[in-house]
Amino acid sequence: MVSAVEVLREEVERASLPLDVPGRPAAETARRRLLDQLDDYVLPRLRSLDAPLLAVVGGSTGAGKSTLVNSVVGARVSRAGVLRPTTTSPVLVHHPQDRHWFEGERILPGLARVTGADTGEDQPGTVRLAASDTLPAGMALLDAPDIDSVVSANRELATQLLSAADLWLFVTTAARYADAVPWDLLRTAAERGTAVAIVLDRVPPEAVDEIRPHLASMLREQGLPTAPIFTVPETALGDDGRLPAESFARLRAWLEALAGDARARDIVVSQTLRGAVSSLTGRAAELVAASHEQQTARDELAGAATAAFADAHRRVADGMTDGTLLRGEVLARWQEFVGTGEFFRQVESTIGRWRDRIAAAVKGTPPPAKGLGEALHTGVAALVLANLESAESDTARSWRRMPGGSGVLADVPSVGTSTPETGAAVERLVRDWQGEVLELVRTEGQGRRTNARIAAYGVNAIGLFLMLVAFAQTGGLVGAEIGIAGGTSVLAQRVLEAIFGDQAVRDMAAKARARLLDLADDLYAEERARFLDALAAHAAPEDQAARLEAAAAGLRTVSV
């Protein structure tokens, strides 16, 4: 059993719920409380079954817990008074011979130990040990902060300490026994099988016969039919601030009998321990469900990023074949490149003999290709960059609407805007692609005759022709642009076919488009990785739920 619980504890500690999904706060609280109970009670008790029984005295603000502890012990060991909250640091009262059970970190390892008299100063994060000869050996009392304290840290600590108890000694009053907060905790005790005893404090003598049966009925309804009820009548405190001995005599006698009867202690401890262990699988299942929610959120966020960049890929592919890249500046530069009239007339008059008479048709070296090359470079860069920014913006917009996305986005810098680094990367991409297109021209033009034809125009000009053919589709153009683009594609393609052959031109154009798309995909993958890396840093491990399920399954194979 110890080994199985230790495995579960390790997995609970390792578990993380970093994505801010709707159920995360409650799940994180449940995880922390489960870990606390494993450390504070289940493992210590399993490892030390013969340790003294720990009765945690808990209850609402002003219920008289500290006064009751001081009265039972017969000394002022816990601070009592009218100011609220009174108990801010827990006080653990034990018999001197039981000190070794509590001075180390066997239980409540997260609280430092302090000793000596209460100085009146708050000491958060501590538990004060107080030895008392009047408390029987084999039992310790722990005075906890108020479960409904105005200080949230006190409420959290009170809940933690109650989960560390072998026995809850629950103190309430005639005026507040039906309050909601105590019953929430008592229902939890019933669900986990924790041993509970109720102290009904400050009861007017004339109201005992009315309130006690009602409280007993409520306990039965909440699954605590065997919880003993001890009434402490409303009475004046003595000069020492303690209750008269006769007012709590029945409670003290019960505690002494429990402390002095090893079998009775074992029954209480076994009941609470068995209930706590039995609850572990169900509480682990809650953490498993929360882990699945985390994984679902992670998958959806990753899917949104992947879809946005896939859309960018599609838009770039469409932009290369729908005529987008032949608009405006590229068309103007092409006309400058070939001339506005004479070049076209010569092409038209010799188109039937083009393959044999290219040199005569153009009458010398065409004009410089620099302007056209720059226009193509700018157009391709704009296409790649615009769709990259769209993918980033679409991802960010989707993530802000999705569970957990906003928190992850905080770690993704410069989302949806151009940065110098991104612009430089796009420029390199286009230069690299244009260089590869020129290399493709050189590779395909290995024969002497082909080299001569290429030389008539120059490698750069032929490379530009190939780029134009690769992009020359008229689907995105209207009006006069259609005729211009059509003429552009026909002329460029006829020149290339005369040099390389029609099938080679088709293959080269396809290779040029595919290579540009590959380079764009590589860049987009790097940018998408910024989102996915940030997501990975915020996400729970993918096998977390499976490991927790396995640990819980291992626990079911053993029993207390």
PDB file of N, CA, C and O in Angstrom, residues 320-321 433 437 440-441 444 462-473 489 492-493 496-497 500-517:
ATOM      1  N   MET A 320       0.587  32.017 -56.834  1.00  0.00           N
ATOM      2  CA  MET A 320       1.587  31.742 -57.865  1.00  0.00           C
ATOM      3  C   MET A 320       0.954  31.358 -59.196  1.00  0.00           C
ATOM      4  O   MET A 320       1.626  31.361 -60.229  1.00  0.00           O
ATOM      5  N   THR A 321      -0.318  31.007 -59.200  1.00  0.00           N
ATOM      6  CA  THR A 321      -0.932  30.484 -60.427  1.00  0.00           C
ATOM      7  C   THR A 321      -2.190  31.225 -60.853  1.00  0.00           C
ATOM      8  O   THR A 321      -2.815  30.832 -61.838  1.00  0.00           O
ATOM      9  N   TRP A 433      15.475  31.649 -53.939  1.00  0.00           N
ATOM     10  CA  TRP A 433      14.641  31.025 -54.964  1.00  0.00           C
ATOM     11  C   TRP A 433      15.048  31.498 -56.355  1.00  0.00           C
ATOM     12  O   TRP A 433      15.180  30.686 -57.286  1.00  0.00           O
ATOM     13  N   VAL A 437      16.317  29.274 -59.500  1.00  0.00           N
ATOM     14  CA  VAL A 437      15.734  29.301 -60.844  1.00  0.00           C
ATOM     15  C   VAL A 437      16.824  29.495 -61.896  1.00  0.00           C
ATOM     16  O   VAL A 437      16.839  28.820 -62.936  1.00  0.00           O
ATOM     17  N   LEU A 440      18.620  26.381 -62.312  1.00  0.00           N
ATOM     18  CA  LEU A 440      17.805  25.445 -63.079  1.00  0.00           C
ATOM     19  C   LEU A 440      17.968  25.718 -64.576  1.00  0.00           C
ATOM     20  O   LEU A 440      18.077  24.786 -65.387  1.00  0.00           O
ATOM     21  N   VAL A 441      18.003  26.987 -64.965  1.00  0.00           N
ATOM     22  CA  VAL A 441      18.225  27.355 -66.372  1.00  0.00           C
ATOM     23  C   VAL A 441      19.585  26.847 -66.845  1.00  0.00           C
ATOM     24  O   VAL A 441      19.718  26.268 -67.929  1.00  0.00           O
ATOM     25  N   GLU A 444      19.523  22.968 -67.194  1.00  0.00           N
ATOM     26  CA  GLU A 444      18.768  22.482 -68.354  1.00  0.00           C
ATOM     27  C   GLU A 444      19.446  22.872 -69.673  1.00  0.00           C
ATOM     28  O   GLU A 444      19.238  22.235 -70.693  1.00  0.00           O
ATOM     29  N   ILE A 462      16.535  34.743 -69.320  1.00  0.00           N
ATOM     30  CA  ILE A 462      15.837  33.466 -69.466  1.00  0.00           C
ATOM     31  C   ILE A 462      15.236  33.035 -68.128  1.00  0.00           C
ATOM     32  O   ILE A 462      14.127  32.495 -68.060  1.00  0.00           O
ATOM     33  N   GLY A 463      15.975  33.281 -67.029  1.00  0.00           N
ATOM     34  CA  GLY A 463      15.428  32.985 -65.712  1.00  0.00           C
ATOM     35  C   GLY A 463      14.168  33.776 -65.436  1.00  0.00           C
ATOM     36  O   GLY A 463      13.188  33.249 -64.879  1.00  0.00           O
ATOM     37  N   LEU A 464      14.152  35.043 -65.818  1.00  0.00           N
ATOM     38  CA  LEU A 464      12.958  35.853 -65.638  1.00  0.00           C
ATOM     39  C   LEU A 464      11.814  35.330 -66.484  1.00  0.00           C
ATOM     40  O   LEU A 464      10.652  35.312 -66.054  1.00  0.00           O
ATOM     41  N   PHE A 465      12.111  34.919 -67.747  1.00  0.00           N
ATOM     42  CA  PHE A 465      11.076  34.321 -68.585  1.00  0.00           C
ATOM     43  C   PHE A 465      10.452  33.110 -67.873  1.00  0.00           C
ATOM     44  O   PHE A 465       9.236  32.925 -67.875  1.00  0.00           O
ATOM     45  N   LEU A 466      11.316  32.281 -67.283  1.00  0.00           N
ATOM     46  CA  LEU A 466      10.819  31.086 -66.609  1.00  0.00           C
ATOM     47  C   LEU A 466       9.931  31.452 -65.414  1.00  0.00           C
ATOM     48  O   LEU A 466       8.894  30.822 -65.173  1.00  0.00           O
ATOM     49  N   MET A 467      10.348  32.478 -64.667  1.00  0.00           N
ATOM     50  CA  MET A 467       9.511  32.932 -63.550  1.00  0.00           C
ATOM     51  C   MET A 467       8.160  33.412 -64.029  1.00  0.00           C
ATOM     52  O   MET A 467       7.118  33.122 -63.430  1.00  0.00           O
ATOM     53  N   LEU A 468       8.152  34.160 -65.141  1.00  0.00           N
ATOM     54  CA  LEU A 468       6.895  34.663 -65.677  1.00  0.00           C
ATOM     55  C   LEU A 468       5.984  33.517 -66.114  1.00  0.00           C
ATOM     56  O   LEU A 468       4.785  33.521 -65.845  1.00  0.00           O
ATOM     57  N   VAL A 469       6.559  32.529 -66.782  1.00  0.00           N
ATOM     58  CA  VAL A 469       5.765  31.382 -67.222  1.00  0.00           C
ATOM     59  C   VAL A 469       5.221  30.617 -66.019  1.00  0.00           C
ATOM     60  O   VAL A 469       4.079  30.145 -66.013  1.00  0.00           O
ATOM     61  N   ALA A 470       6.048  30.495 -64.984  1.00  0.00           N
ATOM     62  CA  ALA A 470       5.613  29.791 -63.773  1.00  0.00           C
ATOM     63  C   ALA A 470       4.413  30.469 -63.140  1.00  0.00           C
ATOM     64  O   ALA A 470       3.556  29.819 -62.531  1.00  0.00           O
ATOM     65  N   PHE A 471       4.339  31.811 -63.253  1.00  0.00           N
ATOM     66  CA  PHE A 471       3.268  32.565 -62.598  1.00  0.00           C
ATOM     67  C   PHE A 471       2.135  32.944 -63.553  1.00  0.00           C
ATOM     68  O   PHE A 471       1.176  33.593 -63.122  1.00  0.00           O
ATOM     69  N   ALA A 472       2.234  32.614 -64.843  1.00  0.00           N
ATOM     70  CA  ALA A 472       1.328  33.179 -65.846  1.00  0.00           C
ATOM     71  C   ALA A 472       0.043  32.370 -65.945  1.00  0.00           C
ATOM     72  O   ALA A 472      -0.069  31.447 -66.738  1.00  0.00           O
ATOM     73  N   GLN A 473      -0.939  32.717 -65.127  1.00  0.00           N
ATOM     74  CA  GLN A 473      -2.307  32.254 -65.254  1.00  0.00           C
ATOM     75  C   GLN A 473      -3.171  33.501 -65.138  1.00  0.00           C
ATOM     76  O   GLN A 473      -2.826  34.442 -64.441  1.00  0.00           O
ATOM     77  N   SER A 489       2.612  35.718 -71.154  1.00  0.00           N
ATOM     78  CA  SER A 489       2.848  34.292 -71.009  1.00  0.00           C
ATOM     79  C   SER A 489       3.168  33.641 -72.350  1.00  0.00           C
ATOM     80  O   SER A 489       4.043  32.794 -72.445  1.00  0.00           O
ATOM     81  N   ALA A 492       6.814  34.774 -73.449  1.00  0.00           N
ATOM     82  CA  ALA A 492       7.849  34.155 -72.621  1.00  0.00           C
ATOM     83  C   ALA A 492       7.916  32.656 -72.856  1.00  0.00           C
ATOM     84  O   ALA A 492       9.001  32.069 -72.942  1.00  0.00           O
ATOM     85  N   GLN A 493       6.747  32.030 -72.988  1.00  0.00           N
ATOM     86  CA  GLN A 493       6.738  30.592 -73.178  1.00  0.00           C
ATOM     87  C   GLN A 493       7.297  30.209 -74.551  1.00  0.00           C
ATOM     88  O   GLN A 493       8.023  29.218 -74.668  1.00  0.00           O
ATOM     89  N   LEU A 496      11.051  30.307 -74.352  1.00  0.00           N
ATOM     90  CA  LEU A 496      11.591  29.164 -73.601  1.00  0.00           C
ATOM     91  C   LEU A 496      11.435  27.869 -74.387  1.00  0.00           C
ATOM     92  O   LEU A 496      12.332  27.011 -74.384  1.00  0.00           O
ATOM     93  N   GLU A 497      10.272  27.692 -75.048  1.00  0.00           N
ATOM     94  CA  GLU A 497      10.076  26.461 -75.811  1.00  0.00           C
ATOM     95  C   GLU A 497      11.056  26.364 -76.959  1.00  0.00           C
ATOM     96  O   GLU A 497      11.512  25.265 -77.318  1.00  0.00           O
ATOM     97  N   PHE A 500      14.303  25.256 -74.976  1.00  0.00           N
ATOM     98  CA  PHE A 500      14.355  24.008 -74.196  1.00  0.00           C
ATOM     99  C   PHE A 500      13.410  22.923 -74.713  1.00  0.00           C
ATOM    100  O   PHE A 500      13.598  21.746 -74.404  1.00  0.00           O
ATOM    101  N   GLY A 501      12.366  23.308 -75.432  1.00  0.00           N
ATOM    102  CA  GLY A 501      11.330  22.352 -75.788  1.00  0.00           C
ATOM    103  C   GLY A 501      10.128  22.506 -74.861  1.00  0.00           C
ATOM    104  O   GLY A 501      10.266  22.869 -73.693  1.00  0.00           O
ATOM    105  N   ASP A 502       8.929  22.209 -75.387  1.00  0.00           N
ATOM    106  CA  ASP A 502       7.715  22.501 -74.628  1.00  0.00           C
ATOM    107  C   ASP A 502       7.594  21.679 -73.346  1.00  0.00           C
ATOM    108  O   ASP A 502       7.206  22.190 -72.295  1.00  0.00           O
ATOM    109  N   GLN A 503       7.924  20.385 -73.389  1.00  0.00           N
ATOM    110  CA  GLN A 503       7.810  19.561 -72.181  1.00  0.00           C
ATOM    111  C   GLN A 503       8.806  20.006 -71.125  1.00  0.00           C
ATOM    112  O   GLN A 503       8.484  20.066 -69.926  1.00  0.00           O
ATOM    113  N   ALA A 504      10.019  20.339 -71.546  1.00  0.00           N
ATOM    114  CA  ALA A 504      11.030  20.800 -70.592  1.00  0.00           C
ATOM    115  C   ALA A 504      10.583  22.091 -69.922  1.00  0.00           C
ATOM    116  O   ALA A 504      10.795  22.289 -68.724  1.00  0.00           O
ATOM    117  N   VAL A 505       9.922  22.966 -70.695  1.00  0.00           N
ATOM    118  CA  VAL A 505       9.457  24.229 -70.108  1.00  0.00           C
ATOM    119  C   VAL A 505       8.393  23.964 -69.054  1.00  0.00           C
ATOM    120  O   VAL A 505       8.411  24.567 -67.974  1.00  0.00           O
ATOM    121  N   ARG A 506       7.461  23.069 -69.359  1.00  0.00           N
ATOM    122  CA  ARG A 506       6.431  22.740 -68.373  1.00  0.00           C
ATOM    123  C   ARG A 506       7.055  22.171 -67.109  1.00  0.00           C
ATOM    124  O   ARG A 506       6.671  22.526 -65.985  1.00  0.00           O
ATOM    125  N   ASP A 507       8.024  21.297 -67.278  1.00  0.00           N
ATOM    126  CA  ASP A 507       8.693  20.697 -66.115  1.00  0.00           C
ATOM    127  C   ASP A 507       9.449  21.757 -65.312  1.00  0.00           C
ATOM    128  O   ASP A 507       9.406  21.768 -64.072  1.00  0.00           O
ATOM    129  N   MET A 508      10.144  22.631 -66.006  1.00  0.00           N
ATOM    130  CA  MET A 508      10.917  23.663 -65.309  1.00  0.00           C
ATOM    131  C   MET A 508       9.999  24.630 -64.548  1.00  0.00           C
ATOM    132  O   MET A 508      10.290  25.022 -63.411  1.00  0.00           O
ATOM    133  N   ALA A 509       8.886  25.015 -65.160  1.00  0.00           N
ATOM    134  CA  ALA A 509       7.947  25.916 -64.491  1.00  0.00           C
ATOM    135  C   ALA A 509       7.377  25.249 -63.245  1.00  0.00           C
ATOM    136  O   ALA A 509       7.236  25.883 -62.179  1.00  0.00           O
ATOM    137  N   ALA A 510       7.031  23.954 -63.350  1.00  0.00           N
ATOM    138  CA  ALA A 510       6.498  23.230 -62.191  1.00  0.00           C
ATOM    139  C   ALA A 510       7.538  23.146 -61.081  1.00  0.00           C
ATOM    140  O   ALA A 510       7.222  23.309 -59.893  1.00  0.00           O
ATOM    141  N   LYS A 511       8.791  22.882 -61.472  1.00  0.00           N
ATOM    142  CA  LYS A 511       9.857  22.828 -60.464  1.00  0.00           C
ATOM    143  C   LYS A 511      10.048  24.178 -59.782  1.00  0.00           C
ATOM    144  O   LYS A 511      10.266  24.252 -58.573  1.00  0.00           O
ATOM    145  N   ALA A 512       9.973  25.253 -60.554  1.00  0.00           N
ATOM    146  CA  ALA A 512      10.156  26.586 -59.975  1.00  0.00           C
ATOM    147  C   ALA A 512       9.052  26.895 -58.971  1.00  0.00           C
ATOM    148  O   ALA A 512       9.301  27.410 -57.873  1.00  0.00           O
ATOM    149  N   ARG A 513       7.803  26.589 -59.344  1.00  0.00           N
ATOM    150  CA  ARG A 513       6.704  26.833 -58.405  1.00  0.00           C
ATOM    151  C   ARG A 513       6.831  25.974 -57.164  1.00  0.00           C
ATOM    152  O   ARG A 513       6.643  26.446 -56.031  1.00  0.00           O
ATOM    153  N   ALA A 514       7.142  24.692 -57.358  1.00  0.00           N
ATOM    154  CA  ALA A 514       7.241  23.784 -56.213  1.00  0.00           C
ATOM    155  C   ALA A 514       8.354  24.208 -55.270  1.00  0.00           C
ATOM    156  O   ALA A 514       8.199  24.143 -54.035  1.00  0.00           O
ATOM    157  N   ARG A 515       9.464  24.661 -55.848  1.00  0.00           N
ATOM    158  CA  ARG A 515      10.585  25.057 -54.990  1.00  0.00           C
ATOM    159  C   ARG A 515      10.254  26.309 -54.188  1.00  0.00           C
ATOM    160  O   ARG A 515      10.602  26.408 -53.017  1.00  0.00           O
ATOM    161  N   LEU A 516       9.555  27.265 -54.812  1.00  0.00           N
ATOM    162  CA  LEU A 516       9.159  28.465 -54.070  1.00  0.00           C
ATOM    163  C   LEU A 516       8.204  28.098 -52.931  1.00  0.00           C
ATOM    164  O   LEU A 516       8.328  28.608 -51.816  1.00  0.00           O
ATOM    165  N   LEU A 517       7.298  27.196 -53.224  1.00  0.00           N
ATOM    166  CA  LEU A 517       6.356  26.784 -52.186  1.00  0.00           C
ATOM    167  C   LEU A 517       7.076  26.043 -51.058  1.00  0.00           C
ATOM    168  O   LEU A 517       6.748  26.212 -49.874  1.00  0.00           O
TER     169      LEU A 517
END
